[in-house]
mmCIF file of C-alpha atoms and ligand atoms in Angstrom:
data_model
loop_
_atom_site.group_PDB
_atom_site.id
_atom_site.type_symbol
_atom_site.label_atom_id
_atom_site.label_comp_id
_atom_site.label_asym_id
_atom_site.label_seq_id
_atom_site.Cartn_x
_atom_site.Cartn_y
_atom_site.Cartn_z
ATOM 1 C CA MET A 14 -69.909 -269.060 85.448
ATOM 2 C CA PHE A 15 -66.593 -267.244 85.218
ATOM 3 C CA GLU A 16 -68.324 -263.989 86.114
ATOM 4 C CA THR A 17 -68.872 -265.319 89.614
ATOM 5 C CA LEU A 18 -65.131 -265.372 90.253
ATOM 6 C CA SER A 19 -63.705 -262.616 92.367
ATOM 7 C CA ARG A 20 -60.326 -261.219 91.386
ATOM 8 C CA GLU A 21 -57.270 -262.704 93.081
ATOM 9 C CA ALA A 22 -54.785 -260.218 94.527
ATOM 10 C CA ASP A 23 -51.483 -259.925 92.669
ATOM 11 C CA ASP A 24 -48.569 -261.615 94.436
ATOM 12 C CA PRO A 25 -47.286 -258.682 96.512
ATOM 13 C CA LEU A 26 -43.616 -259.643 96.079
ATOM 14 C CA LEU A 27 -43.726 -260.253 92.307
ATOM 15 C CA ALA A 28 -45.874 -257.129 91.809
ATOM 16 C CA LEU A 29 -42.924 -255.007 92.961
ATOM 17 C CA THR A 30 -40.909 -255.667 89.783
ATOM 18 C CA PRO A 31 -43.317 -253.927 87.335
ATOM 19 C CA LEU A 32 -43.746 -251.072 89.811
ATOM 20 C CA PHE A 33 -39.977 -250.667 89.975
ATOM 21 C CA ARG A 34 -39.621 -250.805 86.177
ATOM 22 C CA ALA A 35 -42.291 -248.135 85.735
ATOM 23 C CA ASP A 36 -40.636 -245.724 88.204
ATOM 24 C CA PRO A 37 -38.783 -242.978 86.257
ATOM 25 C CA ASN A 38 -36.584 -242.103 89.281
ATOM 26 C CA PRO A 39 -32.970 -242.550 88.041
ATOM 27 C CA ALA A 40 -31.783 -243.225 91.602
ATOM 28 C CA LYS A 41 -34.288 -246.035 92.251
ATOM 29 C CA VAL A 42 -33.059 -249.174 94.027
ATOM 30 C CA ASP A 43 -34.673 -252.627 93.741
ATOM 31 C CA LEU A 44 -34.401 -254.585 96.978
ATOM 32 C CA GLY A 45 -37.460 -256.708 96.106
ATOM 33 C CA VAL A 46 -37.522 -260.088 94.384
ATOM 34 C CA GLY A 47 -34.631 -262.388 95.242
ATOM 35 C CA VAL A 48 -32.343 -262.340 92.245
ATOM 36 C CA TYR A 49 -28.612 -261.726 92.416
ATOM 37 C CA ARG A 50 -27.326 -258.463 90.942
ATOM 38 C CA ASP A 51 -23.727 -257.448 90.325
ATOM 39 C CA GLU A 52 -22.136 -254.055 91.063
ATOM 40 C CA LEU A 53 -23.688 -252.693 87.864
ATOM 41 C CA GLY A 54 -27.166 -253.854 88.797
ATOM 42 C CA ARG A 55 -27.238 -256.656 86.219
ATOM 43 C CA THR A 56 -28.324 -260.242 86.797
ATOM 44 C CA PRO A 57 -25.643 -261.799 84.630
ATOM 45 C CA VAL A 58 -25.810 -265.190 82.947
ATOM 46 C CA PHE A 59 -22.944 -267.164 84.524
ATOM 47 C CA ARG A 60 -19.979 -267.594 82.131
ATOM 48 C CA ALA A 61 -20.195 -271.367 82.618
ATOM 49 C CA VAL A 62 -23.913 -271.295 81.738
ATOM 50 C CA LYS A 63 -23.163 -269.446 78.478
ATOM 51 C CA ARG A 64 -20.469 -271.978 77.620
ATOM 52 C CA ALA A 65 -22.733 -274.921 78.501
ATOM 53 C CA GLU A 66 -25.479 -273.414 76.342
ATOM 54 C CA ALA A 67 -23.068 -273.006 73.405
ATOM 55 C CA HIS A 68 -22.084 -276.642 73.827
ATOM 56 C CA LEU A 69 -25.732 -277.742 73.901
ATOM 57 C CA LEU A 70 -26.564 -275.689 70.817
ATOM 58 C CA GLU A 71 -23.689 -277.365 69.018
ATOM 59 C CA THR A 72 -24.338 -280.932 70.106
ATOM 60 C CA GLN A 73 -28.048 -281.341 70.815
ATOM 61 C CA GLU A 74 -29.628 -283.425 68.061
ATOM 62 C CA THR A 75 -33.233 -283.682 69.140
ATOM 63 C CA LYS A 76 -35.933 -282.001 71.151
ATOM 64 C CA ALA A 77 -37.843 -285.265 71.608
ATOM 65 C CA TYR A 78 -39.108 -285.914 75.146
ATOM 66 C CA VAL A 79 -36.512 -286.762 77.766
ATOM 67 C CA GLY A 80 -39.062 -288.595 79.921
ATOM 68 C CA PRO A 81 -41.329 -287.935 82.893
ATOM 69 C CA GLU A 82 -38.628 -288.108 85.602
ATOM 70 C CA GLY A 83 -36.403 -285.673 83.700
ATOM 71 C CA ASP A 84 -32.700 -285.946 82.950
ATOM 72 C CA ARG A 85 -31.204 -288.756 85.077
ATOM 73 C CA THR A 86 -27.626 -287.441 84.856
ATOM 74 C CA PHE A 87 -28.843 -284.029 86.047
ATOM 75 C CA ILE A 88 -30.899 -285.593 88.863
ATOM 76 C CA GLU A 89 -27.879 -287.537 90.122
ATOM 77 C CA ALA A 90 -25.272 -284.781 89.699
ATOM 78 C CA PHE A 91 -27.566 -282.209 91.330
ATOM 79 C CA TRP A 92 -28.205 -284.578 94.251
ATOM 80 C CA THR A 93 -24.456 -284.930 94.785
ATOM 81 C CA PHE A 94 -24.176 -281.103 94.688
ATOM 82 C CA VAL A 95 -26.848 -280.846 97.410
ATOM 83 C CA ALA A 96 -26.390 -283.980 99.512
ATOM 84 C CA GLY A 97 -22.771 -284.923 98.861
ATOM 85 C CA GLU A 98 -21.507 -288.382 97.934
ATOM 86 C CA GLY A 99 -23.043 -291.677 98.977
ATOM 87 C CA ARG A 100 -26.535 -290.688 100.155
ATOM 88 C CA HIS A 101 -29.470 -292.443 98.481
ATOM 89 C CA ALA A 102 -32.729 -290.820 97.456
ATOM 90 C CA ALA A 103 -35.601 -291.141 95.016
ATOM 91 C CA GLY A 104 -35.286 -288.044 92.855
ATOM 92 C CA VAL A 105 -37.124 -286.446 89.965
ATOM 93 C CA GLN A 106 -36.497 -283.217 88.083
ATOM 94 C CA THR A 107 -39.051 -280.475 88.726
ATOM 95 C CA VAL A 108 -40.276 -277.120 87.505
ATOM 96 C CA GLY A 109 -37.966 -275.034 89.699
ATOM 97 C CA GLY A 110 -37.768 -275.213 93.479
ATOM 98 C CA THR A 111 -41.445 -274.321 93.763
ATOM 99 C CA GLY A 112 -42.337 -277.359 91.639
ATOM 100 C CA ALA A 113 -40.149 -279.452 93.938
ATOM 101 C CA LEU A 114 -41.981 -278.153 97.019
ATOM 102 C CA ARG A 115 -45.359 -278.816 95.410
ATOM 103 C CA LEU A 116 -44.407 -282.396 94.530
ATOM 104 C CA ALA A 117 -43.102 -282.786 98.086
ATOM 105 C CA ALA A 118 -46.450 -281.577 99.437
ATOM 106 C CA GLU A 119 -48.417 -283.969 97.215
ATOM 107 C CA LEU A 120 -46.125 -286.849 98.228
ATOM 108 C CA LEU A 121 -46.714 -286.064 101.890
ATOM 109 C CA ARG A 122 -50.477 -286.161 101.305
ATOM 110 C CA ARG A 123 -50.236 -289.496 99.498
ATOM 111 C CA SER A 124 -48.156 -290.858 102.391
ATOM 112 C CA GLY A 125 -50.865 -289.984 104.905
ATOM 113 C CA SER A 126 -49.377 -286.758 106.240
ATOM 114 C CA SER A 127 -51.870 -283.969 106.778
ATOM 115 C CA ARG A 128 -49.947 -281.151 108.510
ATOM 116 C CA ILE A 129 -46.760 -279.215 107.992
ATOM 117 C CA PHE A 130 -45.075 -276.973 110.567
ATOM 118 C CA LEU A 131 -43.707 -273.696 109.217
ATOM 119 C CA GLY A 132 -41.559 -271.364 111.295
ATOM 120 C CA THR A 133 -42.552 -267.756 110.592
ATOM 121 C CA PRO A 134 -41.581 -265.513 108.994
ATOM 122 C CA THR A 135 -40.857 -267.708 106.017
ATOM 123 C CA TRP A 136 -40.835 -267.350 102.210
ATOM 124 C CA SER A 137 -44.162 -265.758 101.270
ATOM 125 C CA ASN A 138 -45.123 -268.649 98.960
ATOM 126 C CA HIS A 139 -44.491 -271.561 101.346
ATOM 127 C CA SER A 140 -47.932 -271.578 102.949
ATOM 128 C CA ALA A 141 -49.738 -271.340 99.624
ATOM 129 C CA ILE A 142 -47.810 -274.248 98.112
ATOM 130 C CA PHE A 143 -48.532 -276.653 100.975
ATOM 131 C CA ALA A 144 -52.129 -275.495 101.397
ATOM 132 C CA ALA A 145 -52.758 -275.966 97.662
ATOM 133 C CA ALA A 146 -51.824 -279.622 98.068
ATOM 134 C CA GLY A 147 -54.366 -279.964 100.866
ATOM 135 C CA LEU A 148 -52.009 -279.911 103.867
ATOM 136 C CA SER A 149 -52.896 -277.928 106.974
ATOM 137 C CA VAL A 150 -50.209 -275.381 107.671
ATOM 138 C CA VAL A 151 -49.295 -274.931 111.343
ATOM 139 C CA THR A 152 -47.186 -271.838 111.932
ATOM 140 C CA TYR A 153 -45.026 -270.954 114.907
ATOM 141 C CA PRO A 154 -42.858 -267.850 115.464
ATOM 142 C CA SER A 155 -39.186 -268.581 114.819
ATOM 143 C CA PHE A 156 -37.571 -265.133 114.536
ATOM 144 C CA ASP A 157 -37.641 -261.942 116.602
ATOM 145 C CA VAL A 158 -37.440 -259.156 113.995
ATOM 146 C CA ALA A 159 -36.679 -256.286 116.388
ATOM 147 C CA GLY A 160 -33.956 -258.297 118.140
ATOM 148 C CA GLN A 161 -32.773 -259.976 114.879
ATOM 149 C CA ARG A 162 -32.688 -263.225 116.835
ATOM 150 C CA LEU A 163 -33.654 -266.786 115.942
ATOM 151 C CA LEU A 164 -36.172 -268.143 118.474
ATOM 152 C CA ALA A 165 -34.452 -271.507 118.596
ATOM 153 C CA GLY A 166 -35.613 -272.677 122.024
ATOM 154 C CA GLU A 167 -39.213 -271.607 121.416
ATOM 155 C CA MET A 168 -39.196 -273.292 118.019
ATOM 156 C CA ILE A 169 -38.069 -276.653 119.410
ATOM 157 C CA SER A 170 -40.500 -276.557 122.318
ATOM 158 C CA VAL A 171 -43.521 -275.597 120.160
ATOM 159 C CA VAL A 172 -42.811 -278.393 117.686
ATOM 160 C CA ALA A 173 -42.071 -280.924 120.454
ATOM 161 C CA ASP A 174 -45.327 -279.961 122.137
ATOM 162 C CA LYS A 175 -47.713 -279.772 119.178
ATOM 163 C CA ALA A 176 -46.425 -282.095 116.456
ATOM 164 C CA GLN A 177 -47.874 -285.567 115.918
ATOM 165 C CA PRO A 178 -46.298 -288.583 114.188
ATOM 166 C CA GLY A 179 -46.563 -288.186 110.406
ATOM 167 C CA ASP A 180 -46.496 -284.382 110.499
ATOM 168 C CA ALA A 181 -43.891 -282.617 108.379
ATOM 169 C CA ILE A 182 -41.634 -279.727 109.314
ATOM 170 C CA LEU A 183 -40.219 -277.284 106.806
ATOM 171 C CA LEU A 184 -36.581 -276.213 107.182
ATOM 172 C CA HIS A 185 -34.449 -273.819 105.177
ATOM 173 C CA ALA A 186 -31.181 -275.535 104.218
ATOM 174 C CA SER A 187 -29.192 -272.275 104.440
ATOM 175 C CA CYS A 188 -29.580 -268.549 103.753
ATOM 176 C CA HIS A 189 -32.968 -268.273 105.412
ATOM 177 C CA ASN A 190 -35.592 -266.457 103.326
ATOM 178 C CA PRO A 191 -36.559 -263.818 104.504
ATOM 179 C CA THR A 192 -34.409 -263.355 107.634
ATOM 180 C CA GLY A 193 -30.879 -264.489 106.724
ATOM 181 C CA ALA A 194 -30.792 -266.007 110.225
ATOM 182 C CA VAL A 195 -28.304 -268.790 110.735
ATOM 183 C CA MET A 196 -29.511 -271.877 112.587
ATOM 184 C CA ASP A 197 -26.577 -273.097 114.670
ATOM 185 C CA ASP A 198 -25.426 -276.726 114.801
ATOM 186 C CA ALA A 199 -27.000 -277.310 118.218
ATOM 187 C CA THR A 200 -30.423 -276.219 116.913
ATOM 188 C CA TRP A 201 -30.097 -278.410 113.815
ATOM 189 C CA ALA A 202 -29.238 -281.323 116.105
ATOM 190 C CA ALA A 203 -32.219 -280.527 118.358
ATOM 191 C CA VAL A 204 -34.539 -280.411 115.319
ATOM 192 C CA ALA A 205 -33.241 -283.829 114.244
ATOM 193 C CA GLU A 206 -33.923 -285.209 117.726
ATOM 194 C CA VAL A 207 -37.485 -283.825 117.793
ATOM 195 C CA ALA A 208 -38.106 -285.228 114.314
ATOM 196 C CA LEU A 209 -36.875 -288.643 115.440
ATOM 197 C CA GLU A 210 -38.770 -288.641 118.729
ATOM 198 C CA LYS A 211 -42.049 -287.449 117.241
ATOM 199 C CA GLY A 212 -41.824 -289.271 113.890
ATOM 200 C CA LEU A 213 -41.783 -286.054 111.822
ATOM 201 C CA VAL A 214 -40.676 -285.800 108.204
ATOM 202 C CA PRO A 215 -38.281 -282.890 107.585
ATOM 203 C CA VAL A 216 -38.874 -281.094 104.293
ATOM 204 C CA ILE A 217 -35.758 -279.101 103.485
ATOM 205 C CA ASP A 218 -35.950 -276.204 101.068
ATOM 206 C CA SER A 219 -32.527 -275.736 99.487
ATOM 207 C CA ALA A 220 -32.606 -272.711 97.191
ATOM 208 C CA TYR A 221 -29.500 -270.654 97.983
ATOM 209 C CA GLN A 222 -26.631 -273.135 98.234
ATOM 210 C CA GLY A 223 -23.363 -271.275 97.770
ATOM 211 C CA PHE A 224 -24.708 -267.884 98.880
ATOM 212 C CA GLY A 225 -24.041 -268.388 102.609
ATOM 213 C CA THR A 226 -20.448 -269.354 103.334
ATOM 214 C CA GLY A 227 -19.702 -271.812 100.508
ATOM 215 C CA ILE A 228 -21.151 -274.655 98.458
ATOM 216 C CA GLU A 229 -20.055 -277.416 100.828
ATOM 217 C CA SER A 230 -20.455 -275.571 104.135
ATOM 218 C CA ASP A 231 -23.971 -274.370 103.224
ATOM 219 C CA ALA A 232 -25.030 -277.975 102.657
ATOM 220 C CA ALA A 233 -23.359 -279.403 105.786
ATOM 221 C CA PRO A 234 -26.360 -279.073 108.197
ATOM 222 C CA LEU A 235 -28.722 -280.623 105.637
ATOM 223 C CA ARG A 236 -26.296 -283.518 105.105
ATOM 224 C CA ARG A 237 -25.973 -284.154 108.844
ATOM 225 C CA LEU A 238 -29.765 -284.132 109.175
ATOM 226 C CA LEU A 239 -30.122 -286.640 106.326
ATOM 227 C CA ASP A 240 -27.684 -288.922 108.160
ATOM 228 C CA ARG A 241 -29.747 -288.708 111.339
ATOM 229 C CA VAL A 242 -33.379 -289.134 110.197
ATOM 230 C CA PRO A 243 -34.744 -292.180 108.359
ATOM 231 C CA GLU A 244 -36.975 -290.226 105.973
ATOM 232 C CA ALA A 245 -36.786 -286.690 104.621
ATOM 233 C CA ILE A 246 -37.649 -284.703 101.521
ATOM 234 C CA VAL A 247 -35.297 -282.192 99.894
ATOM 235 C CA ALA A 248 -36.678 -279.597 97.468
ATOM 236 C CA ALA A 249 -33.704 -278.163 95.584
ATOM 237 C CA SER A 250 -33.603 -275.207 93.220
ATOM 238 C CA ALA A 251 -30.962 -274.287 90.639
ATOM 239 C CA SER A 252 -32.455 -270.808 90.138
ATOM 240 C CA LYS A 253 -29.994 -268.876 92.282
ATOM 241 C CA SER A 254 -26.969 -271.165 92.525
ATOM 242 C CA PHE A 255 -26.748 -271.403 88.723
ATOM 243 C CA GLY A 256 -28.492 -268.096 87.911
ATOM 244 C CA LEU A 257 -31.124 -270.005 85.909
ATOM 245 C CA TYR A 258 -34.197 -268.302 87.376
ATOM 246 C CA ARG A 259 -36.431 -268.261 84.304
ATOM 247 C CA GLU A 260 -35.447 -271.754 83.182
ATOM 248 C CA ARG A 261 -37.348 -273.232 86.154
ATOM 249 C CA THR A 262 -34.822 -275.887 87.096
ATOM 250 C CA GLY A 263 -35.026 -277.940 90.264
ATOM 251 C CA ALA A 264 -35.464 -281.413 91.678
ATOM 252 C CA VAL A 265 -37.187 -283.143 94.569
ATOM 253 C CA TYR A 266 -35.593 -285.993 96.481
ATOM 254 C CA ALA A 267 -37.160 -288.316 99.057
ATOM 255 C CA THR A 268 -34.927 -290.453 101.229
ATOM 256 C CA SER A 269 -35.382 -293.930 102.617
ATOM 257 C CA ALA A 270 -32.875 -296.646 103.507
ATOM 258 C CA SER A 271 -34.937 -299.203 101.572
ATOM 259 C CA PRO A 272 -34.361 -299.490 97.788
ATOM 260 C CA GLU A 273 -37.928 -300.841 97.375
ATOM 261 C CA THR A 274 -39.363 -297.805 99.176
ATOM 262 C CA ARG A 275 -37.221 -295.468 97.071
ATOM 263 C CA ASP A 276 -38.565 -297.146 93.955
ATOM 264 C CA LYS A 277 -42.142 -296.589 95.157
ATOM 265 C CA LEU A 278 -41.372 -292.980 96.113
ATOM 266 C CA LYS A 279 -39.984 -292.265 92.663
ATOM 267 C CA SER A 280 -43.054 -293.814 91.010
ATOM 268 C CA HIS A 281 -45.278 -291.489 93.049
ATOM 269 C CA LEU A 282 -43.215 -288.381 92.301
ATOM 270 C CA VAL A 283 -43.281 -289.202 88.578
ATOM 271 C CA THR A 284 -47.042 -289.817 88.673
ATOM 272 C CA ILE A 285 -47.716 -286.546 90.501
ATOM 273 C CA GLY A 286 -45.625 -284.615 87.963
ATOM 274 C CA ARG A 287 -47.261 -286.418 85.034
ATOM 275 C CA GLY A 288 -50.695 -285.382 86.298
ATOM 276 C CA ALA A 289 -49.615 -281.772 86.726
ATOM 277 C CA TYR A 290 -47.365 -280.922 83.753
ATOM 278 C CA SER A 291 -46.416 -284.278 82.227
ATOM 279 C CA MET A 292 -42.660 -283.716 82.022
ATOM 280 C CA PRO A 293 -40.272 -281.053 83.273
ATOM 281 C CA PRO A 294 -38.588 -278.558 80.907
ATOM 282 C CA ASP A 295 -35.159 -279.712 79.754
ATOM 283 C CA HIS A 296 -32.946 -276.720 79.031
ATOM 284 C CA GLY A 297 -31.910 -275.583 82.528
ATOM 285 C CA ALA A 298 -31.297 -279.154 83.675
ATOM 286 C CA ALA A 299 -29.174 -279.828 80.580
ATOM 287 C CA VAL A 300 -27.101 -276.736 81.419
ATOM 288 C CA VAL A 301 -26.598 -277.788 85.065
ATOM 289 C CA ARG A 302 -25.744 -281.328 83.976
ATOM 290 C CA THR A 303 -23.179 -279.994 81.498
ATOM 291 C CA ILE A 304 -21.546 -277.770 84.134
ATOM 292 C CA LEU A 305 -21.495 -280.327 86.936
ATOM 293 C CA THR A 306 -20.010 -283.066 84.741
ATOM 294 C CA ASP A 307 -17.285 -280.909 83.164
ATOM 295 C CA PRO A 308 -14.395 -280.130 85.568
ATOM 296 C CA GLU A 309 -13.410 -276.918 83.786
ATOM 297 C CA LEU A 310 -16.939 -275.483 83.593
ATOM 298 C CA ARG A 311 -17.528 -276.529 87.168
ATOM 299 C CA THR A 312 -14.468 -274.659 88.399
ATOM 300 C CA ASP A 313 -15.435 -271.539 86.463
ATOM 301 C CA TRP A 314 -19.008 -271.657 87.808
ATOM 302 C CA ARG A 315 -17.787 -272.098 91.391
ATOM 303 C CA THR A 316 -15.457 -269.104 91.025
ATOM 304 C CA GLU A 317 -18.291 -266.897 89.793
ATOM 305 C CA LEU A 318 -20.631 -268.097 92.549
ATOM 306 C CA ASP A 319 -17.912 -267.462 95.150
ATOM 307 C CA ASP A 320 -17.495 -263.918 93.793
ATOM 308 C CA ALA A 321 -21.253 -263.292 94.034
ATOM 309 C CA ARG A 322 -21.245 -264.458 97.646
ATOM 310 C CA LYS A 323 -18.276 -262.241 98.507
ATOM 311 C CA ARG A 324 -20.044 -259.233 97.008
ATOM 312 C CA ILE A 325 -23.146 -259.885 99.103
ATOM 313 C CA THR A 326 -20.995 -260.321 102.219
ATOM 314 C CA SER A 327 -19.323 -256.956 101.635
ATOM 315 C CA MET A 328 -22.744 -255.283 101.191
ATOM 316 C CA ARG A 329 -23.833 -256.913 104.447
ATOM 317 C CA THR A 330 -20.848 -255.417 106.277
ATOM 318 C CA ILE A 331 -21.603 -251.916 104.956
ATOM 319 C CA LEU A 332 -25.333 -252.123 105.732
ATOM 320 C CA ALA A 333 -24.789 -253.562 109.206
ATOM 321 C CA LYS A 334 -22.394 -250.751 110.097
ATOM 322 C CA GLY A 335 -24.721 -248.037 108.769
ATOM 323 C CA LEU A 336 -27.962 -249.410 110.203
ATOM 324 C CA SER A 337 -26.633 -250.336 113.627
ATOM 325 C CA ARG A 338 -26.740 -246.579 114.343
ATOM 326 C CA LEU A 339 -30.535 -246.962 114.264
ATOM 327 C CA SER A 340 -30.721 -250.156 116.249
ATOM 328 C CA PRO A 341 -27.746 -252.078 117.659
ATOM 329 C CA ALA A 342 -29.586 -255.321 116.847
ATOM 330 C CA LEU A 343 -29.116 -254.587 113.126
ATOM 331 C CA ALA A 344 -25.384 -255.266 113.480
ATOM 332 C CA ALA A 345 -26.563 -258.888 113.040
ATOM 333 C CA ILE A 346 -27.009 -258.189 109.297
ATOM 334 C CA ALA A 347 -23.244 -258.683 108.992
ATOM 335 C CA THR A 348 -23.381 -262.253 110.252
ATOM 336 C CA GLN A 349 -26.659 -263.265 108.660
ATOM 337 C CA GLN A 350 -26.314 -265.184 105.411
ATOM 338 C CA GLY A 351 -27.638 -265.238 101.874
ATOM 339 C CA MET A 352 -29.581 -262.663 99.925
ATOM 340 C CA PHE A 353 -32.034 -261.505 102.569
ATOM 341 C CA SER A 354 -32.411 -259.739 105.866
ATOM 342 C CA LEU A 355 -35.644 -258.608 107.466
ATOM 343 C CA LEU A 356 -35.821 -255.043 108.761
ATOM 344 C CA PRO A 357 -38.190 -253.999 111.542
ATOM 345 C CA ILE A 358 -39.937 -251.278 109.527
ATOM 346 C CA ASP A 359 -43.644 -250.627 109.447
ATOM 347 C CA GLU A 360 -45.581 -250.709 106.179
ATOM 348 C CA THR A 361 -46.259 -246.962 106.087
ATOM 349 C CA ARG A 362 -42.510 -246.244 106.120
ATOM 350 C CA ILE A 363 -41.884 -248.866 103.443
ATOM 351 C CA VAL A 364 -44.416 -247.199 101.129
ATOM 352 C CA GLU A 365 -42.894 -243.796 101.980
ATOM 353 C CA LEU A 366 -39.416 -245.063 101.092
ATOM 354 C CA ARG A 367 -40.770 -246.315 97.765
ATOM 355 C CA HIS A 368 -42.575 -243.113 96.841
ATOM 356 C CA ARG A 369 -40.095 -240.563 98.161
ATOM 357 C CA ARG A 370 -36.769 -242.298 97.678
ATOM 358 C CA GLY A 371 -37.384 -244.943 94.983
ATOM 359 C CA ILE A 372 -36.357 -247.771 97.344
ATOM 360 C CA TYR A 373 -38.397 -250.888 96.623
ATOM 361 C CA MET A 374 -38.866 -253.632 99.198
ATOM 362 C CA PRO A 375 -41.862 -255.808 100.069
ATOM 363 C CA LEU A 376 -44.157 -254.678 102.864
ATOM 364 C CA SER A 377 -42.719 -257.387 105.104
ATOM 365 C CA GLY A 378 -39.512 -255.303 105.417
ATOM 366 C CA ARG A 379 -37.388 -257.934 103.676
ATOM 367 C CA ILE A 380 -34.466 -256.526 101.733
ATOM 368 C CA ASN A 381 -32.606 -258.306 98.963
ATOM 369 C CA ILE A 382 -29.042 -257.365 99.859
ATOM 370 C CA ALA A 383 -27.883 -258.807 96.533
ATOM 371 C CA GLY A 384 -29.855 -255.991 94.885
ATOM 372 C CA LEU A 385 -27.602 -253.341 96.422
ATOM 373 C CA ASN A 386 -24.268 -252.050 95.115
ATOM 374 C CA SER A 387 -21.552 -249.986 96.786
ATOM 375 C CA SER A 388 -22.501 -246.726 95.074
ATOM 376 C CA GLN A 389 -26.144 -247.034 96.225
ATOM 377 C CA ALA A 390 -25.419 -248.319 99.726
ATOM 378 C CA PRO A 391 -24.711 -244.956 101.455
ATOM 379 C CA GLY A 392 -27.912 -243.418 99.993
ATOM 380 C CA VAL A 393 -29.999 -246.416 101.027
ATOM 381 C CA ILE A 394 -28.567 -246.304 104.559
ATOM 382 C CA GLU A 395 -29.217 -242.578 104.773
ATOM 383 C CA ALA A 396 -32.805 -243.004 103.497
ATOM 384 C CA LEU A 397 -33.503 -245.852 105.899
ATOM 385 C CA CYS A 398 -32.121 -243.777 108.759
ATOM 386 C CA ALA A 399 -34.239 -240.780 107.720
ATOM 387 C CA HIS A 400 -37.521 -242.559 107.033
ATOM 388 C CA ALA A 401 -37.568 -245.775 108.915
ATOM 389 C CA ALA A 402 -38.889 -246.104 112.412
ATOM 390 C CA LEU A 403 -36.661 -249.005 113.204
ATOM 391 C CA GLY A 404 -36.250 -250.923 116.422
HETATM 392 C C1 LMR B 509 -37.887 -264.509 96.419
HETATM 393 O O1 LMR B 509 -38.140 -264.944 97.546
HETATM 394 O O2 LMR B 509 -37.788 -263.302 96.169
HETATM 395 C C2 LMR B 509 -37.643 -265.485 95.297
HETATM 396 O O3 LMR B 509 -37.650 -266.791 95.776
HETATM 397 C C3 LMR B 509 -38.548 -265.278 94.149
HETATM 398 C C4 LMR B 509 -39.946 -265.771 94.377
HETATM 399 O O4 LMR B 509 -40.430 -266.553 93.564
HETATM 400 O O5 LMR B 509 -40.579 -265.379 95.342
#
């Protein structure tokens, strides 16, 4: 039976990492998968994470199950990190942000939703996650790559025109992946109005909090949206904000004003997780819980996250200046936020840059700006100017 299977293609984004590792070029630059790197090219374990881990090693007395919903203190502290004080939600711990999105998708299906609207380009895995849960994915263009411009008006009118009550709409909380585009307050407000008018459920993917302009300011649009709409789902990841990538730490939260509905929502989220992987892994959540509930660790973690953001911002300024020689629109890289920007380069040039210059980026033209340091930046700008048919 198994012989009848055809081979699945490797994930094109994740496949870049082994290719990069195998490249003997000493000047190679990895602008692929979205992990933060410091000036020395390392993805460091946050100091606060190390200290939390030492504390856990010292004090943890058992590895017995925590329970299917995960660590309640983590779930609550992480919700306050994302949503601020005083907002109610049914939350469960998940296997990273992807696990949170998958549980969100399954919950939508169970609630009678059958479609989700995705603005494109979006994270390369979004479609697959929602489709795997049986939702139909409706895409609409939301970014002009050559002009580096969010298509805000078009986005609102397409959704207002096509969406039906019970449909869901995916939004990026901040630091849009892959474009870095910033959705202004007026567009967030317009999205909230469309969601209200049409009876849509916003699903907000929050994976880069702290990498835009700050922990609180990055979460502000999401918080205002939660105050406006009666029901929403937030899929939150600790991978980047706490540097816990491989620990697969996240949580999904569904909001409702009714405590009875929240209780039902939580029961469904727990049941979906139980049927998929039984219970979430503990370690990353225990680390986040330890940091968020200890004022000293929390301050140290915030300082390190702030430093990471400042480093990315300075790389953005350098890149924007260098690349705006090729296309004035690329000056926008300086004001875009988070790890990514999307360059208007065709695939042939991207492969050429990889083979000739050791610069690795996915064929979409997305670059992980957090993968760049100040010694590599001039060479990368020069190579992009030499090889890339931008504009
Ligand atoms: C990315 O977009 O590079 C990250 O979110 C890693 C991933 O899983 O794709």
